[in-house]
Amino acid sequence: MWRRAILGLPIVVGACVAAPEARADDGAVALGTVFTGLAVSDIVFTIYSAIKVDENVEPNSSWMIAQTSVVGLQALFLNGLASGFAAFDKDDGLDLVIFPFATWLGTLSVFSTWSLIDDTGSPDVKGRFGLSTVLALNLFFSGVAVGTLADGRPLPEYMSIPQTALMAPELLLTTIKAVTDPDGRAEWIGLAAWSGALTIHGATSLIVRGIAHEKKAGSKTAMLPFIVTAEGPIPGLTVAGSL
């Protein structure tokens, strides 16, 4: 009986080890399949939207419903993930890695949603797509800004530089449109205020980080092998520094 138990023990242990491995492999395959399917669908939606934008033709509503459903959830997830990384990753740059993907999928989702609710009959599909990119950028930078502000620190340089570089021209263009387009003045003013706030936040973060860097670089300390007294130097240790 004991011999059977001893001989059977490796079989039981092997089965217990093999089962999780099989489940892990199955999970990896399933996850890879999901990611591949989403990537292919995103590329298909990108090509379809690009064709319609190039032709300046209204996209099919069925396509836009599917694009909003599939791409919109991914864009929301990526923007939320970037905001979380900005708050907790302590400037490791993970939010910057997400930036191009969040902007890409955000543009597609805003464009499809806007195409579904637009009832003006305007054929300016190219303009709609361009403004969808603007809104996607604003949403991403706003999420990252909220994340860093919640953590009580300014934007890191790798994020404040692109934010300022992209939002400052947007502020200028939207301000010009607010003056020259009376029909859409309220919307242009809103965009100008939004991009202006992001521009100020990015520039302020650059200044604050720069001042902190200068203070850190300017601080110098030295250790002297004596102590100065009224009677003169005596053996000891003196720490001298400047800030």
CSV table of C-alpha atoms in Angstrom, one decimal:
chain,number,residue,atom,x,y,z
A,1,MET,CA,0.0,0.0,0.0
A,2,TRP,CA,2.8,2.4,0.9
A,3,ARG,CA,4.7,1.5,-2.2
A,4,ARG,CA,1.6,2.4,-4.3
A,5,ALA,CA,1.3,5.7,-2.5
A,6,ILE,CA,4.9,6.6,-3.0
A,7,LEU,CA,4.8,5.6,-6.7
A,8,GLY,CA,1.6,7.5,-7.1
A,9,LEU,CA,2.8,10.7,-5.5
A,10,PRO,CA,5.0,11.9,-8.4
A,11,ILE,CA,2.0,11.3,-10.7
A,12,VAL,CA,-0.3,13.4,-8.6
A,13,VAL,CA,2.3,16.2,-8.2
A,14,GLY,CA,3.0,16.1,-12.0
A,15,ALA,CA,-0.7,16.4,-12.7
A,16,CYS,CA,-1.1,19.3,-10.3
A,17,VAL,CA,1.8,21.1,-11.9
A,18,ALA,CA,0.8,20.4,-15.5
A,19,ALA,CA,-2.8,21.6,-15.0
A,20,PRO,CA,-1.9,25.2,-14.1
A,21,GLU,CA,0.6,25.3,-16.9
A,22,ALA,CA,-2.0,24.2,-19.4
A,23,ARG,CA,-4.4,26.8,-18.0
A,24,ALA,CA,-1.8,29.5,-18.2
A,25,ASP,CA,-1.0,28.5,-21.8
A,26,ASP,CA,-4.7,28.5,-22.7
A,27,GLY,CA,-5.1,32.0,-21.1
A,28,ALA,CA,-2.1,33.3,-23.0
A,29,VAL,CA,-3.4,32.0,-26.3
A,30,ALA,CA,-6.9,33.4,-25.5
A,31,LEU,CA,-5.4,36.8,-24.5
A,32,GLY,CA,-3.2,36.9,-27.6
A,33,THR,CA,-6.2,36.0,-29.8
A,34,VAL,CA,-8.2,38.9,-28.3
A,35,PHE,CA,-5.4,41.4,-28.8
A,36,THR,CA,-4.8,40.3,-32.3
A,37,GLY,CA,-8.5,40.5,-33.1
A,38,LEU,CA,-8.7,44.1,-31.6
A,39,ALA,CA,-5.6,45.2,-33.5
A,40,VAL,CA,-6.9,43.9,-36.8
A,41,SER,CA,-10.3,45.5,-36.2
A,42,ASP,CA,-8.6,48.8,-35.3
A,43,ILE,CA,-6.6,48.7,-38.5
A,44,VAL,CA,-9.8,48.0,-40.6
A,45,PHE,CA,-11.7,50.9,-39.0
A,46,THR,CA,-8.7,53.2,-39.6
A,47,ILE,CA,-8.6,52.3,-43.3
A,48,TYR,CA,-12.3,52.7,-43.7
A,49,SER,CA,-12.3,56.1,-41.9
A,50,ALA,CA,-9.3,57.2,-43.9
A,51,ILE,CA,-11.1,56.4,-47.2
A,52,LYS,CA,-14.2,58.3,-46.2
A,53,VAL,CA,-12.2,61.3,-44.9
A,54,ASP,CA,-10.1,61.3,-48.2
A,55,GLU,CA,-13.3,61.2,-50.2
A,56,ASN,CA,-15.0,63.7,-47.8
A,57,VAL,CA,-18.0,61.4,-47.8
A,58,GLU,CA,-20.2,60.6,-44.8
A,59,PRO,CA,-19.3,57.2,-43.4
A,60,ASN,CA,-21.9,54.5,-43.1
A,61,SER,CA,-23.8,54.6,-39.8
A,62,SER,CA,-23.5,50.8,-39.3
A,63,TRP,CA,-19.7,51.1,-39.5
A,64,MET,CA,-19.7,54.1,-37.1
A,65,ILE,CA,-21.8,52.2,-34.6
A,66,ALA,CA,-19.4,49.3,-34.7
A,67,GLN,CA,-16.4,51.6,-34.5
A,68,THR,CA,-17.7,53.5,-31.6
A,69,SER,CA,-18.5,50.2,-29.7
A,70,VAL,CA,-15.2,48.5,-30.4
A,71,VAL,CA,-12.7,51.4,-30.5
A,72,GLY,CA,-14.4,53.6,-28.0
A,73,LEU,CA,-14.0,51.1,-25.1
A,74,GLN,CA,-10.3,50.7,-26.0
A,75,ALA,CA,-9.8,54.5,-26.0
A,76,LEU,CA,-11.5,54.9,-22.6
A,77,PHE,CA,-9.4,52.1,-21.2
A,78,LEU,CA,-6.1,53.5,-22.5
A,79,ASN,CA,-6.9,57.0,-21.3
A,80,GLY,CA,-7.8,55.8,-17.8
A,81,LEU,CA,-4.7,53.6,-17.8
A,82,ALA,CA,-2.5,56.6,-18.7
A,83,SER,CA,-4.1,58.7,-16.0
A,84,GLY,CA,-3.5,56.0,-13.4
A,85,PHE,CA,0.2,55.6,-14.5
A,86,ALA,CA,0.6,59.4,-14.3
A,87,ALA,CA,-0.6,59.3,-10.7
A,88,PHE,CA,1.3,56.2,-9.5
A,89,ASP,CA,4.3,55.3,-11.7
A,90,LYS,CA,6.4,58.2,-10.4
A,91,ASP,CA,7.7,59.4,-13.8
A,92,ASP,CA,8.6,56.0,-15.2
A,93,GLY,CA,7.3,57.0,-18.6
A,94,LEU,CA,4.5,54.4,-19.0
A,95,ASP,CA,1.9,57.1,-19.8
A,96,LEU,CA,4.1,58.3,-22.6
A,97,VAL,CA,4.2,54.8,-24.1
A,98,ILE,CA,0.4,54.8,-24.2
A,99,PHE,CA,0.2,58.3,-25.7
A,100,PRO,CA,0.3,57.4,-29.5
A,101,PHE,CA,-2.2,54.5,-29.1
A,102,ALA,CA,-4.6,56.5,-27.0
A,103,THR,CA,-4.5,59.4,-29.5
A,104,TRP,CA,-5.0,57.0,-32.4
A,105,LEU,CA,-8.0,55.2,-30.9
A,106,GLY,CA,-9.3,58.3,-29.3
A,107,THR,CA,-9.4,60.1,-32.7
A,108,LEU,CA,-11.3,57.1,-34.3
A,109,SER,CA,-13.8,56.9,-31.4
A,110,VAL,CA,-14.5,60.6,-31.3
A,111,PHE,CA,-14.9,60.7,-35.1
A,112,SER,CA,-17.3,57.8,-35.2
A,113,THR,CA,-19.4,59.1,-32.3
A,114,TRP,CA,-19.5,62.6,-33.8
A,115,SER,CA,-20.5,61.1,-37.2
A,116,LEU,CA,-23.5,59.4,-35.5
A,117,ILE,CA,-24.8,62.4,-33.7
A,118,ASP,CA,-24.1,65.0,-36.3
A,119,ASP,CA,-27.4,66.3,-37.7
A,120,THR,CA,-26.1,69.4,-39.5
A,121,GLY,CA,-25.8,67.7,-42.8
A,122,SER,CA,-22.3,69.2,-43.2
A,123,PRO,CA,-20.1,67.4,-45.7
A,124,ASP,CA,-16.9,68.6,-44.0
A,125,VAL,CA,-15.8,65.1,-43.0
A,126,LYS,CA,-12.2,66.1,-43.2
A,127,GLY,CA,-12.7,69.0,-40.7
A,128,ARG,CA,-14.6,66.6,-38.4
A,129,PHE,CA,-11.8,64.1,-38.4
A,130,GLY,CA,-9.2,66.9,-37.7
A,131,LEU,CA,-11.1,68.2,-34.8
A,132,SER,CA,-11.6,64.6,-33.5
A,133,THR,CA,-7.8,64.4,-33.3
A,134,VAL,CA,-7.7,67.7,-31.4
A,135,LEU,CA,-10.3,66.4,-28.9
A,136,ALA,CA,-8.5,63.1,-28.5
A,137,LEU,CA,-5.2,65.0,-27.7
A,138,ASN,CA,-7.0,67.2,-25.2
A,139,LEU,CA,-8.7,64.3,-23.5
A,140,PHE,CA,-5.4,62.4,-23.1
A,141,PHE,CA,-3.4,65.4,-21.8
A,142,SER,CA,-6.3,66.2,-19.4
A,143,GLY,CA,-6.3,62.7,-17.9
A,144,VAL,CA,-2.5,62.8,-17.4
A,145,ALA,CA,-2.7,66.2,-15.9
A,146,VAL,CA,-5.4,65.1,-13.4
A,147,GLY,CA,-3.3,62.1,-12.5
A,148,THR,CA,-0.2,64.1,-11.7
A,149,LEU,CA,-2.1,66.8,-9.9
A,150,ALA,CA,-3.8,64.2,-7.8
A,151,ASP,CA,-0.3,63.0,-6.8
A,152,GLY,CA,0.7,66.6,-6.0
A,153,ARG,CA,3.5,66.9,-8.5
A,154,PRO,CA,4.1,68.7,-11.8
A,155,LEU,CA,4.2,67.0,-15.2
A,156,PRO,CA,7.5,65.3,-16.0
A,157,GLU,CA,9.5,66.8,-18.9
A,158,TYR,CA,8.7,64.0,-21.3
A,159,MET,CA,5.0,64.9,-21.0
A,160,SER,CA,5.1,68.6,-20.4
A,161,ILE,CA,7.1,69.3,-23.5
A,162,PRO,CA,4.8,67.6,-26.0
A,163,GLN,CA,1.7,69.0,-24.1
A,164,THR,CA,3.0,72.6,-24.4
A,165,ALA,CA,4.2,72.1,-27.9
A,166,LEU,CA,0.8,70.8,-29.1
A,167,MET,CA,-1.6,72.8,-27.0
A,168,ALA,CA,0.0,76.2,-27.6
A,169,PRO,CA,-0.6,76.1,-31.4
A,170,GLU,CA,-4.1,74.8,-30.7
A,171,LEU,CA,-4.8,77.7,-28.4
A,172,LEU,CA,-3.7,80.1,-31.2
A,173,LEU,CA,-5.8,78.5,-33.9
A,174,THR,CA,-8.9,78.1,-31.8
A,175,THR,CA,-8.7,81.7,-30.7
A,176,ILE,CA,-8.5,82.8,-34.3
A,177,LYS,CA,-11.5,80.6,-35.2
A,178,ALA,CA,-13.5,82.1,-32.3
A,179,VAL,CA,-12.9,85.5,-33.8
A,180,THR,CA,-13.5,84.6,-37.4
A,181,ASP,CA,-16.4,82.0,-37.1
A,182,PRO,CA,-19.4,83.6,-35.5
A,183,ASP,CA,-21.6,80.6,-36.0
A,184,GLY,CA,-19.4,78.3,-33.9
A,185,ARG,CA,-17.9,81.0,-31.6
A,186,ALA,CA,-19.1,79.3,-28.4
A,187,GLU,CA,-17.5,76.0,-29.3
A,188,TRP,CA,-14.3,77.6,-30.4
A,189,ILE,CA,-14.1,79.6,-27.2
A,190,GLY,CA,-14.6,76.4,-25.2
A,191,LEU,CA,-11.8,74.7,-27.1
A,192,ALA,CA,-9.5,77.8,-26.7
A,193,ALA,CA,-10.1,77.8,-22.9
A,194,TRP,CA,-9.4,74.1,-22.7
A,195,SER,CA,-6.2,74.2,-24.7
A,196,GLY,CA,-5.1,77.3,-22.9
A,197,ALA,CA,-5.4,75.7,-19.5
A,198,LEU,CA,-3.4,72.7,-20.8
A,199,THR,CA,-0.8,75.0,-22.3
A,200,ILE,CA,-0.4,76.9,-19.0
A,201,HIS,CA,-0.2,73.6,-17.0
A,202,GLY,CA,2.5,72.2,-19.3
A,203,ALA,CA,4.5,75.4,-19.3
A,204,THR,CA,4.2,75.8,-15.5
A,205,SER,CA,5.3,72.2,-15.0
A,206,LEU,CA,8.4,72.9,-17.1
A,207,ILE,CA,9.3,76.0,-15.1
A,208,VAL,CA,8.7,74.2,-11.7
A,209,ARG,CA,10.8,71.2,-12.8
A,210,GLY,CA,13.5,73.5,-14.1
A,211,ILE,CA,13.7,75.5,-10.9
A,212,ALA,CA,13.9,72.3,-8.9
A,213,HIS,CA,16.7,71.0,-11.1
A,214,GLU,CA,18.7,74.2,-10.8
A,215,LYS,CA,18.4,74.1,-7.0
A,216,LYS,CA,19.5,70.5,-7.0
A,217,ALA,CA,22.4,71.2,-9.3
A,218,GLY,CA,23.4,74.3,-7.4
A,219,SER,CA,23.6,72.7,-4.0
A,220,LYS,CA,27.2,71.9,-3.1
A,221,THR,CA,28.6,70.3,0.0
A,222,ALA,CA,32.2,69.7,1.2
A,223,MET,CA,33.7,67.9,4.2
A,224,LEU,CA,36.8,69.5,5.9
A,225,PRO,CA,39.1,67.5,8.2
A,226,PHE,CA,39.1,70.3,10.9
A,227,ILE,CA,36.9,72.5,13.0
A,228,VAL,CA,37.4,76.2,13.1
A,229,THR,CA,37.4,77.6,16.6
A,230,ALA,CA,38.3,81.0,18.2
A,231,GLU,CA,41.7,79.6,19.0
A,232,GLY,CA,42.2,78.2,15.5
A,233,PRO,CA,41.5,75.0,13.7
A,234,ILE,CA,41.5,71.8,15.6
A,235,PRO,CA,41.1,68.2,14.4
A,236,GLY,CA,37.6,67.2,13.6
A,237,LEU,CA,35.0,67.2,10.8
A,238,THR,CA,33.3,70.2,9.3
A,239,VAL,CA,30.5,70.0,6.7
A,240,ALA,CA,30.2,73.1,4.5
A,241,GLY,CA,27.6,73.6,1.8
A,242,SER,CA,25.8,76.1,-0.4
A,243,LEU,CA,22.3,76.1,-1.7
